[in-house]
Short mmCIF file of C-alpha atoms and ligand atoms in Angstrom, two decimals:
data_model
loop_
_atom_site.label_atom_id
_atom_site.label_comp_id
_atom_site.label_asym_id
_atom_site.label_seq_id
_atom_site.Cartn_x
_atom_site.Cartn_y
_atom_site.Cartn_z
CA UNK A 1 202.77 201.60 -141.11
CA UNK A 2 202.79 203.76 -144.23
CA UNK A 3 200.29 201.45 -145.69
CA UNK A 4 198.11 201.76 -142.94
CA UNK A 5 198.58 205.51 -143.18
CA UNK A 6 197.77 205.40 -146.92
CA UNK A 7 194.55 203.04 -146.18
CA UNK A 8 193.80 205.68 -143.98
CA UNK A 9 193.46 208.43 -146.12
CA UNK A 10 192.34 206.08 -149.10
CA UNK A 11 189.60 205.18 -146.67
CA UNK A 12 188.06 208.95 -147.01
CA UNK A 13 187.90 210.47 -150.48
CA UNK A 14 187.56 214.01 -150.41
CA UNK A 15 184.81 213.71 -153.03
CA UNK A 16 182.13 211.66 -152.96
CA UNK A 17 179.86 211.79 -155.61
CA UNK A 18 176.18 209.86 -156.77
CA UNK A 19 173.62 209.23 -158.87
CA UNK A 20 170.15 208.81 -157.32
CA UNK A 21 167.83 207.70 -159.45
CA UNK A 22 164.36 207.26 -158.67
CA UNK A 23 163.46 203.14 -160.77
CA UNK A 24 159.79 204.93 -162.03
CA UNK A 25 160.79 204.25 -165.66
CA UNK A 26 163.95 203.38 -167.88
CA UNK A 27 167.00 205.23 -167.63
CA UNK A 28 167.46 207.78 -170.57
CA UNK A 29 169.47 209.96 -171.64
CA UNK A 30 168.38 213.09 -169.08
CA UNK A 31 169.18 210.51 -166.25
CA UNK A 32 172.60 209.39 -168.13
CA UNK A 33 173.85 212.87 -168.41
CA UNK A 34 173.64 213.15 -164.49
CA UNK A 35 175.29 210.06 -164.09
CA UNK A 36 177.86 210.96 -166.31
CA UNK A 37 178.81 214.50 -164.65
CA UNK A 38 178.62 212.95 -161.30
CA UNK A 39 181.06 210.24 -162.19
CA UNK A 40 183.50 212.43 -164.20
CA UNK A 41 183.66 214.58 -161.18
CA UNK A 42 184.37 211.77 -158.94
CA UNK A 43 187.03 210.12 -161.38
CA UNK A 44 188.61 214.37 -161.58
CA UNK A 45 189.46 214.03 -157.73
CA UNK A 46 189.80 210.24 -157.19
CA UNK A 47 186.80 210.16 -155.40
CA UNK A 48 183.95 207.55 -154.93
CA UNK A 49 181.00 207.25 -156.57
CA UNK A 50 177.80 206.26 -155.25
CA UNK A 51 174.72 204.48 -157.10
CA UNK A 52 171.66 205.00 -155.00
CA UNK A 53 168.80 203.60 -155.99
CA UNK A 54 165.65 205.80 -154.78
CA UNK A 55 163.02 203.22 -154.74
CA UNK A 56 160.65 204.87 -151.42
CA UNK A 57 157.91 205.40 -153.60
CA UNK A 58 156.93 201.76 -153.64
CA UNK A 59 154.04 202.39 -156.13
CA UNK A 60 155.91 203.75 -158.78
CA UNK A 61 159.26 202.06 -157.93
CA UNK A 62 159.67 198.87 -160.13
CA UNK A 63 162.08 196.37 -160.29
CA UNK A 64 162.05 196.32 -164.44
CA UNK A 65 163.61 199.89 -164.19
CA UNK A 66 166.37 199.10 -161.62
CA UNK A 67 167.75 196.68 -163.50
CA UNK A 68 167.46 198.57 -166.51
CA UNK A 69 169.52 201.47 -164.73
CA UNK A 70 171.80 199.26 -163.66
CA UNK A 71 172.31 197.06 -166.87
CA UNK A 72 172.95 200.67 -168.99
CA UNK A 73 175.54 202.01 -166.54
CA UNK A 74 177.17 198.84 -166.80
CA UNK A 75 176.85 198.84 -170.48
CA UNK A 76 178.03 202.66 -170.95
CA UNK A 77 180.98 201.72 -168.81
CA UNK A 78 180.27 203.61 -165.57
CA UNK A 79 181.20 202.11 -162.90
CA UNK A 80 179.95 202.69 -159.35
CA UNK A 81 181.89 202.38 -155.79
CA UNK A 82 178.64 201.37 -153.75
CA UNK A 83 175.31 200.76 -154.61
CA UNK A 84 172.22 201.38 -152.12
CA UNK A 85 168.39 200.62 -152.20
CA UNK A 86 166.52 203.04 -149.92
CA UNK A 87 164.11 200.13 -149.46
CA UNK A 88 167.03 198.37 -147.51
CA UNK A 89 167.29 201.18 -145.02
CA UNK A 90 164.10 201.52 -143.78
CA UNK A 91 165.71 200.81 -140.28
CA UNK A 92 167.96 203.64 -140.52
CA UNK A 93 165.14 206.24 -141.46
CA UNK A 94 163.18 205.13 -138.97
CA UNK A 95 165.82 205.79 -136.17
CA UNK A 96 166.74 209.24 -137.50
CA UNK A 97 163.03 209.97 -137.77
CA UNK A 98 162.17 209.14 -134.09
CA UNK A 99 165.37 211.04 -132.98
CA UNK A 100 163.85 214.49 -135.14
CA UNK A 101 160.66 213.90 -133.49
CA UNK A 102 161.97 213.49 -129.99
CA UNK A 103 164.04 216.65 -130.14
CA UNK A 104 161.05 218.20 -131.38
CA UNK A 105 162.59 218.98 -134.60
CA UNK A 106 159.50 217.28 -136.46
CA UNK A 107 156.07 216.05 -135.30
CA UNK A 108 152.91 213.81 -135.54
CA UNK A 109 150.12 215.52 -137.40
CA UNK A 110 147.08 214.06 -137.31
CA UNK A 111 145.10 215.26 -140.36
CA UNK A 112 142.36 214.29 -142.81
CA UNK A 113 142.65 212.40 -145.28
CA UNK A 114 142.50 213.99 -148.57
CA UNK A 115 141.21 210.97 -150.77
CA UNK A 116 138.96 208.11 -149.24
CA UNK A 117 135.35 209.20 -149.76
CA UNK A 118 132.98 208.03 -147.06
CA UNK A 119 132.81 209.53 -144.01
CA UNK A 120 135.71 211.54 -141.85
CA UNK A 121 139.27 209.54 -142.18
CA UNK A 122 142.06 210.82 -140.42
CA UNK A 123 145.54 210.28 -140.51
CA UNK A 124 149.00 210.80 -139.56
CA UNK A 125 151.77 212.37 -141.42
CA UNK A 126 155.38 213.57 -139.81
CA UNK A 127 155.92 217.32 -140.43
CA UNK A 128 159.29 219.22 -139.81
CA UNK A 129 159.17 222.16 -137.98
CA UNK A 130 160.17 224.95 -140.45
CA UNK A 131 162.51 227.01 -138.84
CA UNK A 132 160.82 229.57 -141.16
CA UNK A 133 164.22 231.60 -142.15
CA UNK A 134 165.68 232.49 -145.68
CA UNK A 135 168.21 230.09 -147.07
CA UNK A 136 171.34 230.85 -149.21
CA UNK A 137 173.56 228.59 -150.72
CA UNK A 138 176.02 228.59 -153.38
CA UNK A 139 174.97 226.69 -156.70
CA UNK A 140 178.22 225.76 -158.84
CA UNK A 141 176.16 226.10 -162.16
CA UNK A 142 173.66 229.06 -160.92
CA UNK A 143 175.63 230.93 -158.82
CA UNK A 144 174.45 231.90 -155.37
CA UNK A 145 170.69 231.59 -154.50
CA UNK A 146 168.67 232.86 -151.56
CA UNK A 147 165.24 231.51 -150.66
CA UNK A 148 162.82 232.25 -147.76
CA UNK A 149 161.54 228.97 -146.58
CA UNK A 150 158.87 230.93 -144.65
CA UNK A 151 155.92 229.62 -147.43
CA UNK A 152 156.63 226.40 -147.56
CA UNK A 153 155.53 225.79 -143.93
CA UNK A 154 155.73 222.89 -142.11
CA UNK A 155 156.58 220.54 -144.88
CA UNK A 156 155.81 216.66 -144.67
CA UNK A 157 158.90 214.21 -144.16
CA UNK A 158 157.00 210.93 -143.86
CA UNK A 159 154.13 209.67 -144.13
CA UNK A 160 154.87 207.62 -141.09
CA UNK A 161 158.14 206.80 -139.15
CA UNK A 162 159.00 203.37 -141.60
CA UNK A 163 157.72 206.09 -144.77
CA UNK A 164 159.79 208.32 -144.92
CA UNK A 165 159.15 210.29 -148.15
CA UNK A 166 161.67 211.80 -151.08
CA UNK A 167 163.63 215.19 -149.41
CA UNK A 168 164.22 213.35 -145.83
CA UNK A 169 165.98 210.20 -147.31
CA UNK A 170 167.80 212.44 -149.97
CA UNK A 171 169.49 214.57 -147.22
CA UNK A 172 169.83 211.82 -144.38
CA UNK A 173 171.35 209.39 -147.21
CA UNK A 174 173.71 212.01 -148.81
CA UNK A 175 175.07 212.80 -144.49
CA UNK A 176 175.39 208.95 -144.13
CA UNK A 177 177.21 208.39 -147.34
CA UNK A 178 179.52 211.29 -146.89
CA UNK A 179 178.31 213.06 -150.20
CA UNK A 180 180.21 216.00 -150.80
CA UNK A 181 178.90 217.19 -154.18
CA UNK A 182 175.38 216.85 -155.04
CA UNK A 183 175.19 216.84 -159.09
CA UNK A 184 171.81 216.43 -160.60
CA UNK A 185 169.48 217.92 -162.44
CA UNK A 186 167.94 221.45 -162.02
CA UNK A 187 164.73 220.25 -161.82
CA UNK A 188 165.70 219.78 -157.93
CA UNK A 189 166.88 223.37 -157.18
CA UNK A 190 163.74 224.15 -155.91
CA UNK A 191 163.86 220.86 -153.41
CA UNK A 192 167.18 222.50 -152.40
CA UNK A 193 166.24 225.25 -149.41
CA UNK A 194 163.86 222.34 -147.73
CA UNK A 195 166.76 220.12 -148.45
CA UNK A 196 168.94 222.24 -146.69
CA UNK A 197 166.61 222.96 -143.66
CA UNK A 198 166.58 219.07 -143.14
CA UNK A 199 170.04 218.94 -143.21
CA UNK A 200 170.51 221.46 -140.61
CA UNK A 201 167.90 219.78 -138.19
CA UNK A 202 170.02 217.01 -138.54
CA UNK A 203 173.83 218.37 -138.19
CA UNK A 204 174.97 217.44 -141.12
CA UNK A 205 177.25 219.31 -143.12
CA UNK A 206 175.80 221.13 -146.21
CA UNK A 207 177.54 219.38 -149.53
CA UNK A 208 178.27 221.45 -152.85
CA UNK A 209 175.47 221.71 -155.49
CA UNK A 210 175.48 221.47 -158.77
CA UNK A 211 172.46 221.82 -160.70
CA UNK A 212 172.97 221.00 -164.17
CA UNK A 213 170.23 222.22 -167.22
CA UNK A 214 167.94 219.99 -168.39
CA UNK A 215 168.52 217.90 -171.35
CA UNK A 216 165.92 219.18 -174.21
CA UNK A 217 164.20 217.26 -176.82
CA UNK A 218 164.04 218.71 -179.70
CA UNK A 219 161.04 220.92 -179.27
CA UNK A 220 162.45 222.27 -176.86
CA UNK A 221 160.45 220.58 -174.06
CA UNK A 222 162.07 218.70 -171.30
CA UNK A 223 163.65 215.31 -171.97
CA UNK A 224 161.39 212.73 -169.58
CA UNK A 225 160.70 209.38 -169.30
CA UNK A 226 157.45 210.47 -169.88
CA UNK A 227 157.83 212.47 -172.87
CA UNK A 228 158.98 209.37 -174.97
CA UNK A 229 162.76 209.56 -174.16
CA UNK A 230 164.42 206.62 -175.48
CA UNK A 231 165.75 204.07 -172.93
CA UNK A 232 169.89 203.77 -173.42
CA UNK A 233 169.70 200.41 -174.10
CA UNK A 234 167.28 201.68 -177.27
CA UNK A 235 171.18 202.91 -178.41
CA UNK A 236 172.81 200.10 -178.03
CA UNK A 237 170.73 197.77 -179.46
CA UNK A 238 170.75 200.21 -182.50
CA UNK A 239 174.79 199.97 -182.79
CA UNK A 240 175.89 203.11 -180.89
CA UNK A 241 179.13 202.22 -178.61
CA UNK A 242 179.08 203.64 -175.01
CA UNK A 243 182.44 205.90 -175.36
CA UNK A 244 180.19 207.89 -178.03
CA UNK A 245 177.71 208.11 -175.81
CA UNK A 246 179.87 209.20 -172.78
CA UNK A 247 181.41 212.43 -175.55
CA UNK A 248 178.03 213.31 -176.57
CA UNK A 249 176.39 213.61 -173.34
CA UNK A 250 179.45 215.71 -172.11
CA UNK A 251 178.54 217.77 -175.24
CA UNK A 252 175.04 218.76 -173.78
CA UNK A 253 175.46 221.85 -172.04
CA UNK A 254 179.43 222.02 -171.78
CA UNK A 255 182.25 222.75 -174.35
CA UNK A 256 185.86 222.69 -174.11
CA UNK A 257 186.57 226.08 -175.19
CA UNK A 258 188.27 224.77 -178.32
CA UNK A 259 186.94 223.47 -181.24
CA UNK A 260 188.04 219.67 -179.85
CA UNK A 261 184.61 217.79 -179.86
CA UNK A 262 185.50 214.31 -179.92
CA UNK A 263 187.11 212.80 -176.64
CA UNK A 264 187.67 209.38 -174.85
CA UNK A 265 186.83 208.98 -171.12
CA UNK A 266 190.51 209.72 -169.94
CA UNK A 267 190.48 212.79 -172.49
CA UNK A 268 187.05 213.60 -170.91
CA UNK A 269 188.50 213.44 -167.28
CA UNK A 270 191.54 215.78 -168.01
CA UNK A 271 189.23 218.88 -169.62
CA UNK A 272 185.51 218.67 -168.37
CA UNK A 273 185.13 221.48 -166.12
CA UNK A 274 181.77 221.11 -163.89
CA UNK A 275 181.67 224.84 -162.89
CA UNK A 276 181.51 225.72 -166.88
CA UNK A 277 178.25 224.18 -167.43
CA UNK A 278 176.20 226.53 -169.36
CA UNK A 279 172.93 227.70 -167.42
CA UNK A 280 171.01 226.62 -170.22
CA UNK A 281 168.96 223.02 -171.37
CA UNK A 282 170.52 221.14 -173.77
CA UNK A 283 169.16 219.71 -176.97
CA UNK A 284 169.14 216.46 -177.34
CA UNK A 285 170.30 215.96 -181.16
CA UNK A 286 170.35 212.77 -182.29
CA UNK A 287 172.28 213.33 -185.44
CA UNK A 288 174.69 215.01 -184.09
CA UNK A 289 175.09 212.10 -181.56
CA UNK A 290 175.37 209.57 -185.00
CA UNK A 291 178.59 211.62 -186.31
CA UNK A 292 179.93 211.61 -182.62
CA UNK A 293 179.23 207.66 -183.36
CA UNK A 294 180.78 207.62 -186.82
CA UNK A 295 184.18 209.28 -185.26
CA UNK A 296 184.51 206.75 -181.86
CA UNK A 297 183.41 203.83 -184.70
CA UNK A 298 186.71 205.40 -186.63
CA UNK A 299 188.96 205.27 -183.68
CA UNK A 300 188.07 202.04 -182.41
CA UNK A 301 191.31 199.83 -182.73
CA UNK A 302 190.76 198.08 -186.05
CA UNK A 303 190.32 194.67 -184.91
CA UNK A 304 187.71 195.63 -182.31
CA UNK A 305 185.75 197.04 -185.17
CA UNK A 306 186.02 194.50 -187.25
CA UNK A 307 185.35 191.67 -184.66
CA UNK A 308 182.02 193.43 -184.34
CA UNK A 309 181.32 193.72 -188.16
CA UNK A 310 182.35 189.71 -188.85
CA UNK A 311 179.63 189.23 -185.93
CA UNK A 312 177.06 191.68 -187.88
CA UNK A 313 177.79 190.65 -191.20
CA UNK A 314 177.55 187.08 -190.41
CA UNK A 315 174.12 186.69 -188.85
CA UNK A 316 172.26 188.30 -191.87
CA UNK A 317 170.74 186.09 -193.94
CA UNK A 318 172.02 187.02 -197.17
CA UNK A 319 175.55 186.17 -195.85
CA UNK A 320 173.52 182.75 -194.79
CA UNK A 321 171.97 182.03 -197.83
CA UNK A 322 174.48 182.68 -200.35
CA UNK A 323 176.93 181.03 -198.06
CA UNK A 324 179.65 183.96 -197.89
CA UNK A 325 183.33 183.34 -196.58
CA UNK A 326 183.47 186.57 -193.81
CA UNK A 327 186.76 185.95 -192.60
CA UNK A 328 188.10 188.60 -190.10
CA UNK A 329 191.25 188.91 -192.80
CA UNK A 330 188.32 190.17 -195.29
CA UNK A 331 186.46 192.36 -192.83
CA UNK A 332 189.71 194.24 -191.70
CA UNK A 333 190.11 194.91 -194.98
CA UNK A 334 186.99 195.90 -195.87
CA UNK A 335 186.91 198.43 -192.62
CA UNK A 336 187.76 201.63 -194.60
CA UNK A 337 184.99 201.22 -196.69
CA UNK A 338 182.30 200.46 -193.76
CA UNK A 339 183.58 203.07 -191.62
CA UNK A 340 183.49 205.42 -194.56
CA UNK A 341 179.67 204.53 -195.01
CA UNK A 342 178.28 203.95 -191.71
CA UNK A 343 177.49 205.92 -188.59
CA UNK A 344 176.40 203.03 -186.19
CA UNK A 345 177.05 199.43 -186.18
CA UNK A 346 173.39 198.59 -187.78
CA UNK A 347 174.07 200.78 -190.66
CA UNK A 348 175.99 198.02 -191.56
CA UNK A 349 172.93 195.50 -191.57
CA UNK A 350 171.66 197.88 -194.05
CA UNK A 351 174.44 198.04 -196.11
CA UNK A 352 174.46 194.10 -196.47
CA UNK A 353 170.41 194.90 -196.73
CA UNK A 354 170.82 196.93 -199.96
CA UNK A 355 172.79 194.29 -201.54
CA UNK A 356 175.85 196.66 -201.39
CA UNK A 357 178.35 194.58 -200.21
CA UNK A 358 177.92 191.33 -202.39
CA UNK A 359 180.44 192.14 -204.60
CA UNK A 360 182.44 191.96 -201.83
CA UNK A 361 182.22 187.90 -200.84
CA UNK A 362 180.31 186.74 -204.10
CA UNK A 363 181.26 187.18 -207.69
CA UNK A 364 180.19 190.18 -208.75
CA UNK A 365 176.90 190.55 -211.70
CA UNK A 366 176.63 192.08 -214.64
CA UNK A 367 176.03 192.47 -218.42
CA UNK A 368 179.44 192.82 -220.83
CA UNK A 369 178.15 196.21 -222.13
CA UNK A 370 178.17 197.66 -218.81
CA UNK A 371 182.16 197.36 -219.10
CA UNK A 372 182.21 199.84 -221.88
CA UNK A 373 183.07 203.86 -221.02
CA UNK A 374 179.98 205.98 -221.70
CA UNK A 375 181.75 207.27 -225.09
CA UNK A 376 183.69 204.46 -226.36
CA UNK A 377 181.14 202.55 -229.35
CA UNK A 378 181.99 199.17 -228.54
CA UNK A 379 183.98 197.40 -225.99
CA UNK A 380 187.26 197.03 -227.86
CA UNK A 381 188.65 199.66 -225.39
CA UNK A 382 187.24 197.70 -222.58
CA UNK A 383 189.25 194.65 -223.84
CA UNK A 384 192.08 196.02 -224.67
CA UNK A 385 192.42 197.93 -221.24
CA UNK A 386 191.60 194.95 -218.78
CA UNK A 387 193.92 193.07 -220.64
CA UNK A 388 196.43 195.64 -219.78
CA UNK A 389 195.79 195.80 -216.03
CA UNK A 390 195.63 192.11 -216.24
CA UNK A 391 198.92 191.61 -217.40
CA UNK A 392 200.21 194.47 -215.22
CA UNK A 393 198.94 192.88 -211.91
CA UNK A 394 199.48 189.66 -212.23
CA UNK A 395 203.30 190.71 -212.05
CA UNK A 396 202.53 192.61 -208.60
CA UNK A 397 203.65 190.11 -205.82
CA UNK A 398 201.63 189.30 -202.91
CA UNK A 399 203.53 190.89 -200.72
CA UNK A 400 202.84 194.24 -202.35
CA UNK A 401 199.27 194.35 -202.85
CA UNK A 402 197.55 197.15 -201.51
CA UNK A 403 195.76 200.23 -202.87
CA UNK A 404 198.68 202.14 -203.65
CA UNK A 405 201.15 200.04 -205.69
CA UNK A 406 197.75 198.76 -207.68
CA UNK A 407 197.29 202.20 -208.14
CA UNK A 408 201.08 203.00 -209.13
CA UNK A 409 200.92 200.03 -211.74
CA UNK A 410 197.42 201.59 -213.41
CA UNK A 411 196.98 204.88 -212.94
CA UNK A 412 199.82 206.47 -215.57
CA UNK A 413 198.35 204.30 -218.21
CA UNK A 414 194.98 205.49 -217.00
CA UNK A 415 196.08 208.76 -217.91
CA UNK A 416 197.68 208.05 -221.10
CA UNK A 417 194.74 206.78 -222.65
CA UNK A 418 191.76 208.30 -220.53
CA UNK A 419 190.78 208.07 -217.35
CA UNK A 420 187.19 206.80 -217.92
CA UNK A 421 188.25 204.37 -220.06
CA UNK A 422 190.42 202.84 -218.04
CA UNK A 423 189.08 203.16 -214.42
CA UNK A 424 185.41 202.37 -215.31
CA UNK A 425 185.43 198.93 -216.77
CA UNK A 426 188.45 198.22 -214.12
CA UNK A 427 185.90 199.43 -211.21
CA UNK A 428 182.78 197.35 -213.34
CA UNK A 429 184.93 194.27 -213.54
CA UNK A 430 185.79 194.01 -209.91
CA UNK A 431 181.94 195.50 -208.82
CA UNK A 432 179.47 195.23 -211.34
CA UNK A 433 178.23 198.10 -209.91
CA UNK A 434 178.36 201.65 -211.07
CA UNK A 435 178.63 203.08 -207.51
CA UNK A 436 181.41 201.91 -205.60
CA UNK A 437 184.70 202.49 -204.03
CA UNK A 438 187.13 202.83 -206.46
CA UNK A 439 188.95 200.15 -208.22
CA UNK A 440 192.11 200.51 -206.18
CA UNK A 441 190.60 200.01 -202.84
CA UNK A 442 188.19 197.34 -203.81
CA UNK A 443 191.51 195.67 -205.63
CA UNK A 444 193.03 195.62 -201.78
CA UNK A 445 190.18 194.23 -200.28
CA UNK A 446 189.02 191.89 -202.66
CA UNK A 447 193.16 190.49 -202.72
CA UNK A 448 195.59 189.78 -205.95
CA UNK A 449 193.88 186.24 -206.84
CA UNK A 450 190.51 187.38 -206.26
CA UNK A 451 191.22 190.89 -208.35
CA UNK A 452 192.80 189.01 -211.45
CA UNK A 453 190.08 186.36 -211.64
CA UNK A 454 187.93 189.19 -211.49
CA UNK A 455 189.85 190.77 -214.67
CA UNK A 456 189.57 187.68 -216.39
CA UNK A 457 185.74 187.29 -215.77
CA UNK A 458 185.75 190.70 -217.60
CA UNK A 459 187.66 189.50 -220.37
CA UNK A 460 185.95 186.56 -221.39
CA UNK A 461 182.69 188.45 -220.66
CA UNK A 462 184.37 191.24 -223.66
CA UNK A 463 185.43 188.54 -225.93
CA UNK A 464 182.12 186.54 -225.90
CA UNK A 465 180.13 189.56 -226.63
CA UNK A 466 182.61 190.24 -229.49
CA UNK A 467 181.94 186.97 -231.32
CA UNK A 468 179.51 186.96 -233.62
CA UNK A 469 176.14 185.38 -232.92
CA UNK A 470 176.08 182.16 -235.11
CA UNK A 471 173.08 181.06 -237.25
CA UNK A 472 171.87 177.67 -237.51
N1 LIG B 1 165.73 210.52 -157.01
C1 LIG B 1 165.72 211.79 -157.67
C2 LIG B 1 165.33 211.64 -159.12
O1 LIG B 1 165.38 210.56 -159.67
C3 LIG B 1 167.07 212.48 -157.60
C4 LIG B 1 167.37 213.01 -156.25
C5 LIG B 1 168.63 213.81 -156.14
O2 LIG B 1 169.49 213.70 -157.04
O3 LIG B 1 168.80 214.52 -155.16
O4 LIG B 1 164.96 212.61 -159.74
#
């Protein structure tokens, strides 16, 4: 029984959210934002969210795009209640259309036919009768907003009873669906009194609005499909992760009131607040969107991170070619120092790209004399302080290794007898490189075994160049 009660009211969310986008072209980021306020909404109230896909403009409609809207909200991790296809309810438009016309709500027009050339063509269109009245309604963004509907006439609602065109199926399919909050973009507030006149003709109850501001490129110009907006799946395949994503777009055109940028989807769910939307567009910034990257990339639980960087690491071709051992033990470790350098997963492709993590899985190459400190003459210093280290770490267990007891072991010897002299041929030995992460970090990554061959390398490399050249 109290199931059935709680089925009951399960059965009838008090909010009921969607996105409805039209398939004319891939879904970007002025789409996602919607998408991402309507569903944040929903998930605020337990309510439902709806996917409706409005494909009634069959010319520009394509499939391409509805699967490429439905692929990226998959990908960015929203998750829809119900999906629809306004092609599917053709039957249900029709029915509501016939029942407007019959109680004289709407009509047949016969007109002419703007385009067609030769000769007189006529044709039909369904117009609603325009009650001709001013319109108010309450905007959760934009306040309240009056509008006399008296210029817009006798608007057209379909081009016949089984076409049906945009406002008509908005309004019916919002009724149907029981949407209670309709979130989208501000582009539509104009649509809105019409909107509202259909929905009176038909009963229905008028749902809360909430037009957000556009998203802005960076000239300031609308974001659009057709003004070169980047598809979302453009930002995955370039290494962005959708809970970056998800922040940043909450970013565009609302703030927390604190200086707290970075949040996960629960955090998101606990402090959005719809009706603090700022009035105006949003700049889309995409570097500001790469350091929202960089900090998600830095809270991703370690292993997830480095699963991801084994994967990316692996398929290059230098890790091919030169045959390199990228165990998920040597990624982990080497974590700090990718998510130090990168701000999206292919940064990392780049890194490998500019030969700067060789050193890492191959021994690293260089000429003795780079060993020796900028004012040391000749690389008796070198020597002598390798050998030091050497000696020192080889009596560090394996249990111990990590950044800090190398660094314990080294660094008041390093001061004793010069920090440059010390740290740069240890860094050289273990990099051959003169930028790099220090020698205590790469020590922890590259291991004890692999650090103290390393040293030895060094050594021999010191003591070689020491020996006289012989003559024949
Ligand atoms: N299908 C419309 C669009 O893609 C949205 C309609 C609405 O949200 O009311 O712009």
């Amino acid at each position: 029984m109290i199931r059935a009660i709680k089925a009951l009211f399960k059965s009838k969310p008090k909010v009921v959210t969607r996105f409805a986008p039209s398939p004319t072209g891939y879904f970007h980021a002025g789409s996602y934002r919607t998408a991402v306020f309507s569903y944040i909404y929903a998930k605020q109230h337990e309510g439902k969210f709806i996917l409706r896909i409005e494909d009634t403009d069959r010319a520009r409609s394509k499939k391409e795009y509805e699967e490429n809207i439905v692929e990226s909200l998959q990908w960015l991790g929203i998750p829809y209640d119900e999906i629809h296809r306004q092609s599917d309810r053709t039957d249900i438009y029709r029915e509501h259309l016939e029942r407007l016309i019959a109680e004289d709500k709407a009509y047949v027009s016969k007109e002419e036919a703007k385009e067609g050339g030769e000769g007189e063509r006529r044709t039909e269109v369904i117009r609603f009768r325009n009650p001709n009245k001013k319109v108010r309604f309450h905007d959760l963004i934009r306040g309240d907003i009056e509008f006399d509907t008296t210029e817009l006439g006798d608007f057209v609602i379909a081009k016949s009873v089984t076409e049906p065109i945009f406002h008509f199926v908005v309004v019916l399919d919002d009724y149907l669906m029981g949407v209670t909050h309709v979130i989208r973009g501000e582009d539509h507030i104009s649509n809105t009194p019409r909107q509202i006149l259909i929905q009176e003709a038909l009963n229905a109850p008028e749902p809360i609005y909430a037009h957000l501001p556009l998203v802005l490129a960076h000239d300031r110009s609308k974001l659009s499909k057709r003004h070169g907006a980047k598809p979302m799946t453009h930002y995955r395949d370039q290494g962005y992760i959708p809970s970056a994503l998800l922040n940043y777009m909450c970013l565009l055109g609302w703030n927390p009131g604190t200086t707290e940028e970075i949040f996960d989807l629960a955090g998101l769910i606990k402090a959005f607040d719809l009706s603090k939307v700022q009035k105006g567009g949003g700049i889309f910034n995409e570097e500001k969107l790469r350091w929202v990257n960089k900090e998600h990339l830095k809270r991703l639980p370690r292993q997830e991170f480095a699963k991801k960087a084994r994967e990316i690491v692996g398929s290059t071709d230098r890790a091919k070619d030169l045959k390199w051992d990228v165990s998920e033990e040597k990624i982990e470790r080497l974590a700090p120092v990718l998510l130090d350098r990168i701000e999206t997963y292919n940064d990392i492709k780049t890194m490998v790209e500019s030969l700067d993590l060789d050193y890492f899985f191959g021994d690293p190459v260089y000429d003795a004399i780079s060993l020796k400190w900028k004012t040391d003459s000749d690389l008796s210093g070198a020597e002598k302080h390798l050998g030091f280290i050497r000696t020192a770490l080889k009596g560090l267990s394996d249990a111990k290794w990590n950044e800090a007891s190398v660094k314990a072991l080294v660094w008041p010897y390093a001061e004793a007898e010069g920090r440059g002299q010390v740290l740069w041929p240890f860094r050289f030995a273990l990099s051959g490189k003169d930028k790099s992460p220090n020698p205590f970090t790469l020590a922890e990554i590259l291991g004890k075994a692999e650090t103290v061959k390393r040293l030895e390398a060094a050594l021999t490399k010191c003591s070689l160049a020491a020996k006289p050249v012989e003559t024949a």
